[in-house]
Each structure stands twice: as structure tokens, then as C-alpha cells.
Tab-separated table of C-alpha atoms in Angstrom:
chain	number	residue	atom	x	y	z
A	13	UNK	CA	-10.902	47.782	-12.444
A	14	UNK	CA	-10.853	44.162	-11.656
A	15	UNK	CA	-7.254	43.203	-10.699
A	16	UNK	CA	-7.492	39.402	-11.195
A	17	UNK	CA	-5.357	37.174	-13.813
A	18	UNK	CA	-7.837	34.809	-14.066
A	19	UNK	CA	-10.894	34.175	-16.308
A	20	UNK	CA	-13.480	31.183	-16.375
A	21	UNK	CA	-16.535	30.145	-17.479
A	22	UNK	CA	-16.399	26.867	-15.628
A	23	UNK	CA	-19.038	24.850	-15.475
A	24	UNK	CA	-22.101	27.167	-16.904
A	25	UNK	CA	-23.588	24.619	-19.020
A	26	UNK	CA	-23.084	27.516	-22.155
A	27	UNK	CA	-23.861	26.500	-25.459
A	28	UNK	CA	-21.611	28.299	-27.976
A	29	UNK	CA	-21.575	27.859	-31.254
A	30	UNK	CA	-21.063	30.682	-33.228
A	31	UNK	CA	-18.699	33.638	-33.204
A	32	UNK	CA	-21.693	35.870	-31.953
A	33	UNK	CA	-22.192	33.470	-29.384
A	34	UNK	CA	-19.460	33.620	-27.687
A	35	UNK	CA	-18.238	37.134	-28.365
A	36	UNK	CA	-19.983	38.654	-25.048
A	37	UNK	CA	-17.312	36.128	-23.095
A	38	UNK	CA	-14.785	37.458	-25.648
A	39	UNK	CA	-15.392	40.681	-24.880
A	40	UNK	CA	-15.167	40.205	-21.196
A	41	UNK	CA	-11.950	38.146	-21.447
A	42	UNK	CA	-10.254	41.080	-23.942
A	43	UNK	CA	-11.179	43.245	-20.899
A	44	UNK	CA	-8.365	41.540	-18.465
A	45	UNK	CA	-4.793	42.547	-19.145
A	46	UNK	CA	-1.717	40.117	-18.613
A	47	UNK	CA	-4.378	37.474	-17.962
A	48	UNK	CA	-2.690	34.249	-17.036
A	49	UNK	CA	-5.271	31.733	-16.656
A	50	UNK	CA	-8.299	30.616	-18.955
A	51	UNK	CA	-10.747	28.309	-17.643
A	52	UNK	CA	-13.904	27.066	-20.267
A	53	UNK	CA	-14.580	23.513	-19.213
A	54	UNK	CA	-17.991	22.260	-18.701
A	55	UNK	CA	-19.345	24.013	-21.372
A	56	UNK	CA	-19.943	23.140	-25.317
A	57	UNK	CA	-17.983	25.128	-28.114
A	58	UNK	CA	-18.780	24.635	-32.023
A	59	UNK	CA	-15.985	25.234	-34.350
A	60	UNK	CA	-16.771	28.638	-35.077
A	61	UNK	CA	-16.518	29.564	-31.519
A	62	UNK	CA	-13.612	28.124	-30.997
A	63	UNK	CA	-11.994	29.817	-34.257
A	64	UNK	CA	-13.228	33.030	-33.114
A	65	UNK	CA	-11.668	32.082	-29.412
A	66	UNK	CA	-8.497	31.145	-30.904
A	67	UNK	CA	-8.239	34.780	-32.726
A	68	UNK	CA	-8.205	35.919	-28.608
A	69	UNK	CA	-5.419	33.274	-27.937
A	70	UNK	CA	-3.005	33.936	-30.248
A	71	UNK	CA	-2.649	38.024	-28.756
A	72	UNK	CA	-2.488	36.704	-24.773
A	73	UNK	CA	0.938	37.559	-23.999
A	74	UNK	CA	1.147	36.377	-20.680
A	75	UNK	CA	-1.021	33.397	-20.701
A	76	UNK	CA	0.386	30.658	-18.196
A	77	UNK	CA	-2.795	27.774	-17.920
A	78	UNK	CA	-5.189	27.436	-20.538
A	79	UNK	CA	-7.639	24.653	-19.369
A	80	UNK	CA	-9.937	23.505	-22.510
A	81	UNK	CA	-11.241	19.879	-20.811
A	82	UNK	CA	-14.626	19.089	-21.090
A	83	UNK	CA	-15.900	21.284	-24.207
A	84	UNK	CA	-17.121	19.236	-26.973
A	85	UNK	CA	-20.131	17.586	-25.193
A	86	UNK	CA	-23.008	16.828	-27.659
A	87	UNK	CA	-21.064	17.539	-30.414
A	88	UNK	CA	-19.866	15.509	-33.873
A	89	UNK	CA	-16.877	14.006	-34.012
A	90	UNK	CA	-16.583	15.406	-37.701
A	91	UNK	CA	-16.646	19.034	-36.068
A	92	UNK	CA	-14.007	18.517	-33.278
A	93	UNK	CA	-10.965	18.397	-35.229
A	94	UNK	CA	-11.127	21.468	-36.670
A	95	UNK	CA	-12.548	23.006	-33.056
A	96	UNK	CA	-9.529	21.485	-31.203
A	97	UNK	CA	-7.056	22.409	-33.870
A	98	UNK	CA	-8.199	25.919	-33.856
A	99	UNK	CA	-7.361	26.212	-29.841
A	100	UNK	CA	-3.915	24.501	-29.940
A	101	UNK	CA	-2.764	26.049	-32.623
A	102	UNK	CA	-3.401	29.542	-31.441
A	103	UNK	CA	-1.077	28.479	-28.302
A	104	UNK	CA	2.557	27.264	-30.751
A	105	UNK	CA	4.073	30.125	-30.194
A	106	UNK	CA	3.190	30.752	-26.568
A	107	UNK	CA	6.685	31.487	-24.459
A	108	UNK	CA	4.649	31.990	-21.094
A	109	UNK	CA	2.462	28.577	-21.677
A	110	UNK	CA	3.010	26.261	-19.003
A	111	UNK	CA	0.118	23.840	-18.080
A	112	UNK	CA	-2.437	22.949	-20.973
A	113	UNK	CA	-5.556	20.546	-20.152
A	114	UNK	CA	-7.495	18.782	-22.770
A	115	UNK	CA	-8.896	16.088	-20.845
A	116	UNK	CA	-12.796	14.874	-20.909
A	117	UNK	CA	-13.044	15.755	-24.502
A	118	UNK	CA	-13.600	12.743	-26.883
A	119	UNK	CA	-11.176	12.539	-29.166
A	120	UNK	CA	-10.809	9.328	-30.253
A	121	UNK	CA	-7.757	9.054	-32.892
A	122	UNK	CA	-9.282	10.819	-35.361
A	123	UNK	CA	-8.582	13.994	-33.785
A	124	UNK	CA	-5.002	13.653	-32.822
A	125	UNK	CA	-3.223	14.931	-35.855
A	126	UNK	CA	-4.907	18.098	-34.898
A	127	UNK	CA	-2.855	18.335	-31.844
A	128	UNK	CA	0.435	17.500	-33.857
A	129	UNK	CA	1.622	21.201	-34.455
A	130	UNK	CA	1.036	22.075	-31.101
A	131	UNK	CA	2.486	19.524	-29.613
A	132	UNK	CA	5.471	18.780	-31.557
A	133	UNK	CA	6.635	22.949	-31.682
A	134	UNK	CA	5.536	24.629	-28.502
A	135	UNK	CA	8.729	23.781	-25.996
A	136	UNK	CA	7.276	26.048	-23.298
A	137	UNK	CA	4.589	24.251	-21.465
A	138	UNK	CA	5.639	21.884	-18.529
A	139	UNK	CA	2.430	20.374	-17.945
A	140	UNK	CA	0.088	17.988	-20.561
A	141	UNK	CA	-3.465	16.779	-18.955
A	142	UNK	CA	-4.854	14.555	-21.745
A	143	UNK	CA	-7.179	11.898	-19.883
A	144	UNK	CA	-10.135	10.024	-20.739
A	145	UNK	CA	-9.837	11.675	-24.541
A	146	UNK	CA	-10.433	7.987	-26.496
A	147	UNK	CA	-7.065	7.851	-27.969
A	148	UNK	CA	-6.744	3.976	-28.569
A	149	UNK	CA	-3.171	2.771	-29.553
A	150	UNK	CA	-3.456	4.672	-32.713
A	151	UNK	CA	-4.236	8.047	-31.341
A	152	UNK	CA	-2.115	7.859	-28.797
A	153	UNK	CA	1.243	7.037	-30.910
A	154	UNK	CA	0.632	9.685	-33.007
A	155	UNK	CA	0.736	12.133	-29.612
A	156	UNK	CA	3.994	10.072	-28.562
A	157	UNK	CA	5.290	10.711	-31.547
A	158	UNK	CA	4.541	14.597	-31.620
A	159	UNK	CA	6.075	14.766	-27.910
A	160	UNK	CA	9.107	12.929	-29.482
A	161	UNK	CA	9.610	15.564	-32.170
A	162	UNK	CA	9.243	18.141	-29.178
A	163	UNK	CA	11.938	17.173	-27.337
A	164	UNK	CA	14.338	16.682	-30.349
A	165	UNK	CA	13.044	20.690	-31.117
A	166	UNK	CA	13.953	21.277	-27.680
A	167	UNK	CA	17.161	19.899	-28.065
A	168	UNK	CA	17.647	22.283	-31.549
A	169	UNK	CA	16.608	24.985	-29.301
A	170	UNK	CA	19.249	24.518	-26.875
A	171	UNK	CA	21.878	24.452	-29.327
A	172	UNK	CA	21.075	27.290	-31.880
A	173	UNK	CA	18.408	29.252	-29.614
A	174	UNK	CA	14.999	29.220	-29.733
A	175	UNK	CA	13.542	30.156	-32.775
A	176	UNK	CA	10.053	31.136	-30.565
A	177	UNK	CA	10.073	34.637	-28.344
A	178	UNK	CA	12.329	34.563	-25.609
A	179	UNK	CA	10.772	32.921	-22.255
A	180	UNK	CA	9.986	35.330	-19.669
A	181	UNK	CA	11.789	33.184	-16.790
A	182	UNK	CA	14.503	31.253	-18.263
A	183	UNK	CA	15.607	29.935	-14.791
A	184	UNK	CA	12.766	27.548	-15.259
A	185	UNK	CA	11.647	27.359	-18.408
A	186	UNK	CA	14.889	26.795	-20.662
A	187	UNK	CA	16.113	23.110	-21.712
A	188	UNK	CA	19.001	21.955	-19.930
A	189	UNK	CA	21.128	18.972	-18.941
A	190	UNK	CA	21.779	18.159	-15.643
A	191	UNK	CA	25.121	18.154	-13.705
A	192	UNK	CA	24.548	14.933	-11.845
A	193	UNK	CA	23.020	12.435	-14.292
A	194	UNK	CA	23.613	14.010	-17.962
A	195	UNK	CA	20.247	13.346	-19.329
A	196	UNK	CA	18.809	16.127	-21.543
A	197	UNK	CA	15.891	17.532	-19.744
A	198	UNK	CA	13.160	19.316	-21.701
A	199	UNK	CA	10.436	21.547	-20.264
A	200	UNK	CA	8.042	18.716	-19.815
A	201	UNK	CA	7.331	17.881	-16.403
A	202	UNK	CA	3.844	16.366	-15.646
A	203	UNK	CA	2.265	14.084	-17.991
A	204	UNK	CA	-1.338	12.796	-17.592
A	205	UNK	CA	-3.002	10.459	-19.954
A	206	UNK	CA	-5.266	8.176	-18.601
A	207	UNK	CA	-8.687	6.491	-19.319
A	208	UNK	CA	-7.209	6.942	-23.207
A	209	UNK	CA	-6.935	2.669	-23.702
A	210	UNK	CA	-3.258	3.269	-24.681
A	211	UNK	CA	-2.682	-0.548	-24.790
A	212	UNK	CA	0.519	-2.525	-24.568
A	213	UNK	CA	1.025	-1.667	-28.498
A	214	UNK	CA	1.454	2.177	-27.973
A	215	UNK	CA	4.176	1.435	-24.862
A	216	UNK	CA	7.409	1.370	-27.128
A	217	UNK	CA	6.576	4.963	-28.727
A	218	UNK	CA	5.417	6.307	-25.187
A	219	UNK	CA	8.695	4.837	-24.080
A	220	UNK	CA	10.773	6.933	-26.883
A	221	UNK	CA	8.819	10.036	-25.675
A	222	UNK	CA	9.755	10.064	-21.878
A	223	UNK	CA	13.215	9.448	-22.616
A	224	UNK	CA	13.794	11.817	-24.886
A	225	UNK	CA	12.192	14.604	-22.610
A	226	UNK	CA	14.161	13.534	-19.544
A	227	UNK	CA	12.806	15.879	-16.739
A	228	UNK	CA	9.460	14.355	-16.188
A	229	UNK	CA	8.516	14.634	-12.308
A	230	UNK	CA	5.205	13.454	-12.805
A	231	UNK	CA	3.335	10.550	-14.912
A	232	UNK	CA	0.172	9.295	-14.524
A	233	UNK	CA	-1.221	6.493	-17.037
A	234	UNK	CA	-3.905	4.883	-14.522
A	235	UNK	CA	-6.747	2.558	-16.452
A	236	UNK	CA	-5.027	2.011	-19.827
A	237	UNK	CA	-5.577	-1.045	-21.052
A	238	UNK	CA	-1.440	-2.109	-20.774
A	239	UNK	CA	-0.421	-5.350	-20.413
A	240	UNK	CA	2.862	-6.800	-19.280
A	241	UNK	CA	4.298	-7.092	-22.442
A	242	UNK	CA	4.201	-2.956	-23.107
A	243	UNK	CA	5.948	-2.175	-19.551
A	244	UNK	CA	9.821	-3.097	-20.212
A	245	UNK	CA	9.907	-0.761	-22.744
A	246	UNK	CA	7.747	1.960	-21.426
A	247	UNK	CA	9.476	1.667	-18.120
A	248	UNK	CA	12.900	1.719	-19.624
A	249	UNK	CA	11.660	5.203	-20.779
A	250	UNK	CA	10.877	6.335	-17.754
A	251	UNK	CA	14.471	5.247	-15.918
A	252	UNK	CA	15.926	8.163	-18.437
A	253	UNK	CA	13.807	10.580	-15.568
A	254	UNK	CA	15.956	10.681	-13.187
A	255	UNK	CA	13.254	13.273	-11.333
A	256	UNK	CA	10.408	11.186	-11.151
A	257	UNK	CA	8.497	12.022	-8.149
A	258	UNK	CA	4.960	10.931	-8.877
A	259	UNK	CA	4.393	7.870	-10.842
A	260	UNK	CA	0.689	6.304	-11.143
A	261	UNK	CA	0.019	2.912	-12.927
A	262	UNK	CA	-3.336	2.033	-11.497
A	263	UNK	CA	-5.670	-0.222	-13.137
A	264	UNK	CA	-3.038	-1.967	-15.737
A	265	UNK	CA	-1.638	-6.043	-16.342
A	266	UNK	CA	1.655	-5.486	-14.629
A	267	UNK	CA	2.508	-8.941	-13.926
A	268	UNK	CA	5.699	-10.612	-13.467
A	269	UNK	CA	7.447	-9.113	-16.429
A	270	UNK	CA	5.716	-5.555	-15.695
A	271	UNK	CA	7.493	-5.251	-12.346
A	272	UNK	CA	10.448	-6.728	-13.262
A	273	UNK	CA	11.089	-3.466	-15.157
A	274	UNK	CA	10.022	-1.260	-12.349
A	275	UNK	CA	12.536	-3.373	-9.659
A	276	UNK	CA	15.337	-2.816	-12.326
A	277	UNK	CA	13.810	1.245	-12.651
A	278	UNK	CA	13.424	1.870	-9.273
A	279	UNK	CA	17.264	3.050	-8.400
A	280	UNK	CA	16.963	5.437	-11.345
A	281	UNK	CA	14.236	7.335	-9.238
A	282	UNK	CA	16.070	8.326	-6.248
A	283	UNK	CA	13.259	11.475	-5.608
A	284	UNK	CA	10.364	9.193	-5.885
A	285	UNK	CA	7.513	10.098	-3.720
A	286	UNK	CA	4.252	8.155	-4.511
A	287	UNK	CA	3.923	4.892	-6.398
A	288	UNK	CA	0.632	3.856	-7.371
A	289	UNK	CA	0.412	0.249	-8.505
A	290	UNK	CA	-3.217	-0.655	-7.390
A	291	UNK	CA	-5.415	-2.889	-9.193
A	292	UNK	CA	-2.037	-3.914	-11.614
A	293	UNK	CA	-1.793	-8.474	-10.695
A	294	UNK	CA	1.600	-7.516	-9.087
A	295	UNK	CA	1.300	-11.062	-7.950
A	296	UNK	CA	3.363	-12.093	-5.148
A	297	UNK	CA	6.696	-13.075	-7.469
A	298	UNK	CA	6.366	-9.611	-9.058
A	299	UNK	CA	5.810	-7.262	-5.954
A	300	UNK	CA	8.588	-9.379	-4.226
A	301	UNK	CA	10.916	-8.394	-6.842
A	302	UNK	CA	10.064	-4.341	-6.063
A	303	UNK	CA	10.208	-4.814	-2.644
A	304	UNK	CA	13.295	-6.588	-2.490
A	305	UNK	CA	14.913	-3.261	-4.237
A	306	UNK	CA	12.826	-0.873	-1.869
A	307	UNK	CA	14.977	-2.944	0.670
A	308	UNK	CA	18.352	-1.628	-0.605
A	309	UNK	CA	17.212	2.248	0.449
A	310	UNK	CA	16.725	2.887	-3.064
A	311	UNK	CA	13.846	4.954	-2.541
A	312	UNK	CA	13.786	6.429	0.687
A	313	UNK	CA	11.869	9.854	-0.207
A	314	UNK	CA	8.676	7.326	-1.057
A	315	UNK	CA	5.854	8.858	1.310
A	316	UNK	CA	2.555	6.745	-0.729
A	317	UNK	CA	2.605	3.376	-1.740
A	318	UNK	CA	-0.931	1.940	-3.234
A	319	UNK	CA	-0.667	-1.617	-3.577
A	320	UNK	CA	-4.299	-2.471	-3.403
A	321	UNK	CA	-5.577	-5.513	-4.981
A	322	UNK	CA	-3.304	-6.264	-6.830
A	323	UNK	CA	-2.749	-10.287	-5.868
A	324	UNK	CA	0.188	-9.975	-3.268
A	325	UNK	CA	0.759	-12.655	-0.754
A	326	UNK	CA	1.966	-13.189	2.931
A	327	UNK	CA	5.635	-13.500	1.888
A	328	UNK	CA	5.842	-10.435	-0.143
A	329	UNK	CA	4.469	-8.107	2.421
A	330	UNK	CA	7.107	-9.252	4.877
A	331	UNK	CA	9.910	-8.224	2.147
A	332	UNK	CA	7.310	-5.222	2.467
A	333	UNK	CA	7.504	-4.816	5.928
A	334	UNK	CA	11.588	-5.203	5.831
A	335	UNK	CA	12.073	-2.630	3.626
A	336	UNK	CA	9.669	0.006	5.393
A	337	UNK	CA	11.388	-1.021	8.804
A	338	UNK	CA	14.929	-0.394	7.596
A	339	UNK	CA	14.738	2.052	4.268
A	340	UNK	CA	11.374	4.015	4.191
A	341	UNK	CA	11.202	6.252	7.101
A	342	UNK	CA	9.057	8.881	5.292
A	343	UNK	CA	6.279	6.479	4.108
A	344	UNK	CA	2.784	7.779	5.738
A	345	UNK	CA	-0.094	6.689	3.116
A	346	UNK	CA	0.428	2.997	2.901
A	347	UNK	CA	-2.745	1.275	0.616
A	348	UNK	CA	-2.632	-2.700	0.651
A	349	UNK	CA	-6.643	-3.743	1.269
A	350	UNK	CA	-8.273	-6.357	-1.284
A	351	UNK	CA	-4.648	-8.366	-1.352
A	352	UNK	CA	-3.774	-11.822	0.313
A	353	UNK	CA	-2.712	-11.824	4.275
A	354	UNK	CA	-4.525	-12.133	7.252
A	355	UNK	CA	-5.220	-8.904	8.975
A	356	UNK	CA	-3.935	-9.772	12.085
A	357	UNK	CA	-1.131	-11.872	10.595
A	358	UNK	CA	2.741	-11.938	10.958
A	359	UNK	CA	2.916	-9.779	7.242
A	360	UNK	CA	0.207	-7.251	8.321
A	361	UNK	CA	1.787	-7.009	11.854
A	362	UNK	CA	5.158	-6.285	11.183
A	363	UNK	CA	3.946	-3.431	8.622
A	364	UNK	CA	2.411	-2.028	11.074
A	365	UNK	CA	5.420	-2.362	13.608
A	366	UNK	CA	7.727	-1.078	10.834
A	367	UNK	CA	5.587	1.959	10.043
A	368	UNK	CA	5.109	2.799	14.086
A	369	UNK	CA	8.657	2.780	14.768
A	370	UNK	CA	8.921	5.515	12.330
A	371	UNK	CA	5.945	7.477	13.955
A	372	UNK	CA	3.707	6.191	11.087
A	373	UNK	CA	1.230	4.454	13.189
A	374	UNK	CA	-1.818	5.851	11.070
A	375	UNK	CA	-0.335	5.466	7.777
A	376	UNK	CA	-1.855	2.085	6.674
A	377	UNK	CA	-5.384	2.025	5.431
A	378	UNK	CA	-8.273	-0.378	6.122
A	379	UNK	CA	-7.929	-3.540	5.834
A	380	UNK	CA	-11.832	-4.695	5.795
A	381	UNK	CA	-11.679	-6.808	2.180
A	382	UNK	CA	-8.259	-8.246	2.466
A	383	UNK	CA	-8.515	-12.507	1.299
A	384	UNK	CA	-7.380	-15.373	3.421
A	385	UNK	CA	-4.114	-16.821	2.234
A	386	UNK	CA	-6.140	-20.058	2.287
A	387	UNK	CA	-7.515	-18.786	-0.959
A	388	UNK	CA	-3.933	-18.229	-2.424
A	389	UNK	CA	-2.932	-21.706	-2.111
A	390	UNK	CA	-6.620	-23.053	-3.492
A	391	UNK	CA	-5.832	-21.224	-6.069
A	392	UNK	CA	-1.740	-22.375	-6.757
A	393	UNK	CA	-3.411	-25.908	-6.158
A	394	UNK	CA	-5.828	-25.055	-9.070
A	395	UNK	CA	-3.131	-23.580	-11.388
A	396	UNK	CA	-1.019	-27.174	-10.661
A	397	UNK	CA	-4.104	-29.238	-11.628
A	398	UNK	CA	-4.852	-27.141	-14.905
A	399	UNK	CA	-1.358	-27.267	-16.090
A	400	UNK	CA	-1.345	-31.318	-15.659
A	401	UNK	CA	-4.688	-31.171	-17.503
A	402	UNK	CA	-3.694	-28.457	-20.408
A	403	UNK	CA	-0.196	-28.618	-20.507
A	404	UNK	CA	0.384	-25.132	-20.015
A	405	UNK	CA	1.169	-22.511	-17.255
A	406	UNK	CA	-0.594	-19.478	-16.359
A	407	UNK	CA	2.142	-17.404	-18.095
A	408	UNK	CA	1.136	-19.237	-21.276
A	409	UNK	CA	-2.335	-19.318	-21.176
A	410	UNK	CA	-2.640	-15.579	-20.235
A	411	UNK	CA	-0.209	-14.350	-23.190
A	412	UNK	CA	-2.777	-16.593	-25.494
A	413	UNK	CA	-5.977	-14.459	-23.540
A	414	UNK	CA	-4.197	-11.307	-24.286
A	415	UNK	CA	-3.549	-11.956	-28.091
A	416	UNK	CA	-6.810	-13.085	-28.995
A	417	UNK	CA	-8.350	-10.117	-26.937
A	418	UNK	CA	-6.999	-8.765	-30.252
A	419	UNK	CA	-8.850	-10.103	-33.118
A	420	UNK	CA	-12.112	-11.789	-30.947
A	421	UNK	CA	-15.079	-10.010	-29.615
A	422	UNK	CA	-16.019	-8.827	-25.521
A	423	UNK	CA	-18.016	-11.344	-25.595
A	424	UNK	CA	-15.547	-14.426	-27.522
A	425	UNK	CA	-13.141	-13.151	-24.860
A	426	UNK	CA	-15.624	-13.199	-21.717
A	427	UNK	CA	-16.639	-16.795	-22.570
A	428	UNK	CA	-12.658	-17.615	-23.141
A	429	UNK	CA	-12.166	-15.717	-19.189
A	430	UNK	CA	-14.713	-17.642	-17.691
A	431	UNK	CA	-13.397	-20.479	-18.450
A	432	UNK	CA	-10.721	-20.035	-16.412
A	433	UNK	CA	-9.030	-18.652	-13.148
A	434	UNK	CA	-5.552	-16.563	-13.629
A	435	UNK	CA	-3.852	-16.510	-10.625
């Protein structure tokens, strides 16, 4: 007899539709005992097979990962509710759930209420992987919001004992407050969500979410559609995680205001390990102000910083450079292509000085489409001239892009872009 914990139909290209479909797999999968792991992406599952799936789910006793992305392609959004909502639910009572993936399934907001019992009862699982699911701003409060209510069972939990089966290693999978800082920490540890067009509207509920869990170690919310305006309050969240190790804002409107609250955050993450803030308009201003804190030694566990294009200047990276030199001794994956220095500048050459002298000499990657600063100050020069001409500041005319992105067209908005150059 087969002595593994694991089953998977990854990646067959199955069709299943119907209970008879899928009741060969069934069969095999009822032939595992204790199984701990359940792996079905890359195929297709109708309802019915995922009702008679769920039936399976709801008798694993010792299930730990139960990885569901990618299995709803080709099929009606009308259908996918009830398919989801089948799975999830199966899994709310669950003590030995810890990681659940949903990710590559298209969702769209119309199928997140289905995930609200789940979500907002089962306070086993430590890891959520919901990416590139379609959740817009509405979808994706309405998860927030079921997290929220998770944490504040969590907290009930804690008090009058769980009203779920007992977990099977309380050591690490209890709610508890910790000694040092006296935040409440749930079990929710990693987070994923990107590719789901949260926006700058959903920030304030995600916000709520993280700081009411309070043990997150992990977050990534890379290519959401965020602008500055939805980062003080999301970030403020995230300062109640005193754990964060792994934080990944790629691909967002960061801005001035956006890293503001990450300067201000950045003492509250004392175990923080990689920072991804690629592709975010830092700008120069902004990524001074982080770097200026990273220069106190409030961060000196960071091993990878990605920084790349993201609009930073000359006299940033030497704040850069600074803080590496005296406060980031463990830093060996250092990103910084497509910004503003020249690569055999004074910036560029003191971060590479400051990252040899801690036997980092390899950490920093290429540098083959950095721009001249040249191009920085055409561009200040630029901003000057349209403010004498307009009467307004980039600041300005950028909040005014980013509210009409929300009642004009791609296109209105395109013309509106091309008209001109935000620095």
C-alpha cells in the first residue's frame, strides 16, 4: 500500500463535470488514509463534481493543503458560485487546515459571498492564496470583510474556546497575544491577493483586516490597481504586524503619500526580510523618505530590496547607499535597474562599495536600462513650465487623472495621459 499523504491531479487537462465523472479520482483519493495534501489545479470541475468532491472533503481528518487554483476554465460564471461554495464550505470545520489556494480561478465579485462562510469561521488555516481571481473593489471588500469577522471569531475563540474540534498542534495553531508587542495574533500568516484590481477604494477594509489578525509574516498585493490615496490606511494595517517578514507591493501608485506610510511603518517591522516596491513611482522625495528610516537600523534583517523602476534619482540612492553601508549588513538581492543614476556614477558606486564591504559584492542586479539623470531634470524643467502654463502641480493634476479614471472610459483616460508627462 502506497504510503504517501499526498494526492493530485495537477495539470491533466480533466474535464469533470458530473459526479460519475469524477468518482474514479474519488475513489482513488478515498483510498489514501490521513491524506494531507490535495492538489486539482489545471483541470475543469462543474458544480456537480465539485458537490460530489466536497462530500470527500468534509470526512478528511487530517487534511493540511487543499490547493483548488485553476479549476473553473471554460466554465459560466453563473455555475462557479455554487462550484466554489461547495469546496470551501466542506473545509469550515477543518482543525488540521492550514494553507488553502484559490488563485487562477475567475471570480469576479459575484462569487465572493460564496467564500464568506469559509472565510469568516474556519480559524485554522495560516495561509490564503487568492490571486488573479477578478475581485474588483467590490469583491474584494466583501473578502476583507469576511477575514475581519475571522479574526474577531478568533478572538471569541481565545476567550471561551473554540467552538470547532480541538487543533491537533496547538503550539502553532492556537490564537495568541504576544509578550513583546501585545497585538492579538490570529492564525493567519501569509496572505496573497494579487492581479485581483483591489483599487485604492478597497484599502481601508483591507487595512481593518490585517490589523485585526496581527500575525501576518507574509503579504503580497503586487499589480492591484492601488493608488496613493489607499496606502496610509492599508499600511497603517499592516504596522499592527509586528512579524512581517515578506511584504510585496509591486506594480501599484505609491507615490509620495504611499511611502510616507511605509517610512512611518517601517520600525514596526523589525523582522522584515524582503521589500518589493518595483514598478510603484516611489519618486525620488518618496524613496528618500524610506531610506532615510532604513538609515536608523530599523530594518537590519532586510536581505531583498526591489526598487526597480520606480522613478528614483541620484540623491536618493546615496541615502540608499548610506543606509546599506551602516544598517543593512544582510542585504544580498539588491534590484534598482530602469531608475535614474548613471551606472558608473557616485549613487551607483557607493552601493556597490556599501554592499562589498559587507561581502555583498554580487548582490546588485544589472543595471543595462537604468536613465540618465539628464532626463530627470528635463523632466522637473517640464513639470515647472506646465505648472506656469496650467496652474497646477503634478500632485494636482495626477489626483484629477486618478478620479476621472473613475467615471471615464480606457480610452477618455488614454487621450487625458497622453496629454501629459507625470513625473
Amino acid at each position: 500500500m502506497s504510503t504517501t499523504k499526498v494526492y493530485s491531479l495537477h495539470g491533466k487537462g480533466l474535464k469533470l463535470n458530473t459526479k460519475e465523472d469524477i468518482e474514479p479520482y474519488l475513489s482513488e483519493l478515498k483510498g489514501i488514509p490521513d491524506v494531507e495534501e490535495i492538489h486539482i489545479g489545471g483541470n475543469t470541475l462543474g458544480a456537480p463534481a465539485c458537490q460530489a468532491l466536497a462530500d470527500v472533503l468534509k470526512n478528511l481528518k487530517s487534511l493540511k493543503i487543499a490547493n483548488f487554483a485553476d479549476i473553473f476554465t471554460g466554465r459560466l460564471i453563473d455555475e462557479i458560485p455554487t462550484a466554489i461554495g461547495a469546496l470551501t464550505d466542506a473545509l469550515i470545520h477543518s482543525s488540521t487546515l492550514r494553507e488553502i489556494d484559490l488563485s487562477d480561478n475567475a471570480f469576479g465579485p459575484r462569487c465572493a459571498p460564496s467564500l464568506v462562510p469559509f472565510l469568516s469561521q474556519n480559524t485554522h488555516f495560516s495561509i490564503l492564496k487568492l490571486s488573479n481571481n477578478g475581485l474588483g473593489p467590490e469583491g474584494s471588500i466583501i473578502i476583507a470583510q469576511a477575514l475581519e469577522q475571522n479574526a474577531s471569531a478568533a478572538r471569541r475563540h481565545r476567550v471561551t474556546g473554540p467552538r470547532m474540534m480541538a487543533s491537533v498542534d496547538p503550539t502553532d495553531n492556537q490564537p495568541s497575544v504576544s509578550a513583546t508587542s501585545g497585538h492579538f495574533k490570529t492564525n493567519f500568516r501569509v496572505f496573497h491577493c494579487g492581479r485581483n484590481r483591489l483599487q485604492h477604494e478597497s484599502m481601508a477594509a483591507w487595512g481593518k483586516t490585517f490589523a485585526a489578525h496581527g500575525g501576518l509574516q507574509e503579504v503580497r498585493l503586487y499589480q492591484n490597481g492601488i493608488f496613493e490615496p489607499g496606502f496610509p490606511e492599508l499600511i497603517a494595517g499592516l504596522s499592527s504586524c509586528p512579524d512581517l517578514k515578506y511584504l510585496d507591493l509591486q506594480d501599484n501608485t505609491i507615490s509620495e503619500q504611499g511611502s510616507s506610510a511605509i517610512a512611518k511603518a517601517l520600525p514596526s517591522w523589525p523582522n522584515l526580510e524582503t521589500l518589493n516596491l518595483s514598478e510603484c513611482y516611489l519618486t525620488t522625495k518618496g524613496s528618500s523618505k524610506i531610506f532615510t528610516v532604513l538609515k536608523t537600523g530599523s530594518n537590519t534583517k532586510l536581505t531583498t530590496l526591489q526598487l526597480q523602476y520606480s522613478e528614483i534619482g541620484e540623491k536618493a540612492l546615496v541615502i540608499l547607499a548610506e543606509a546599506i553601508l551602516d544598517h543593512l549588513p544582510n542585504l544580498t538581492s539588491l534590484s534598482i535597474n530602469g531608475n535614474i543614476a548613471n551606472p558608473e556614477g557616485k549613487a551607483i558606486l557607493e552601493i556597490t562599495d556599501a554592499l562589498e564591504e559587507h561581502g555583498h559584492g554580487d548582490a546588485l542586479d544589472e543595471l543595462d536600462e537604468m536613465e540618465e539623470p539628464e532626463e530627470e531634470e528635463e523632466r522637473e524643467e517640464e513639470a515647472g513650465r506646465r505648472l506656469d502654463e496650467v496652474g497646477e502641480d503634478d500632485k494636482t493634476l495626477k489626483a484629477k487623472l486618478k478620479k476621472g479614471a473613475e467615471d471615464k472610459s480606457v480610452d477618455e483616460l488614454a487621450n487625458l495621459l497622453g496629454k501629459s508627462t507625470l513625473s
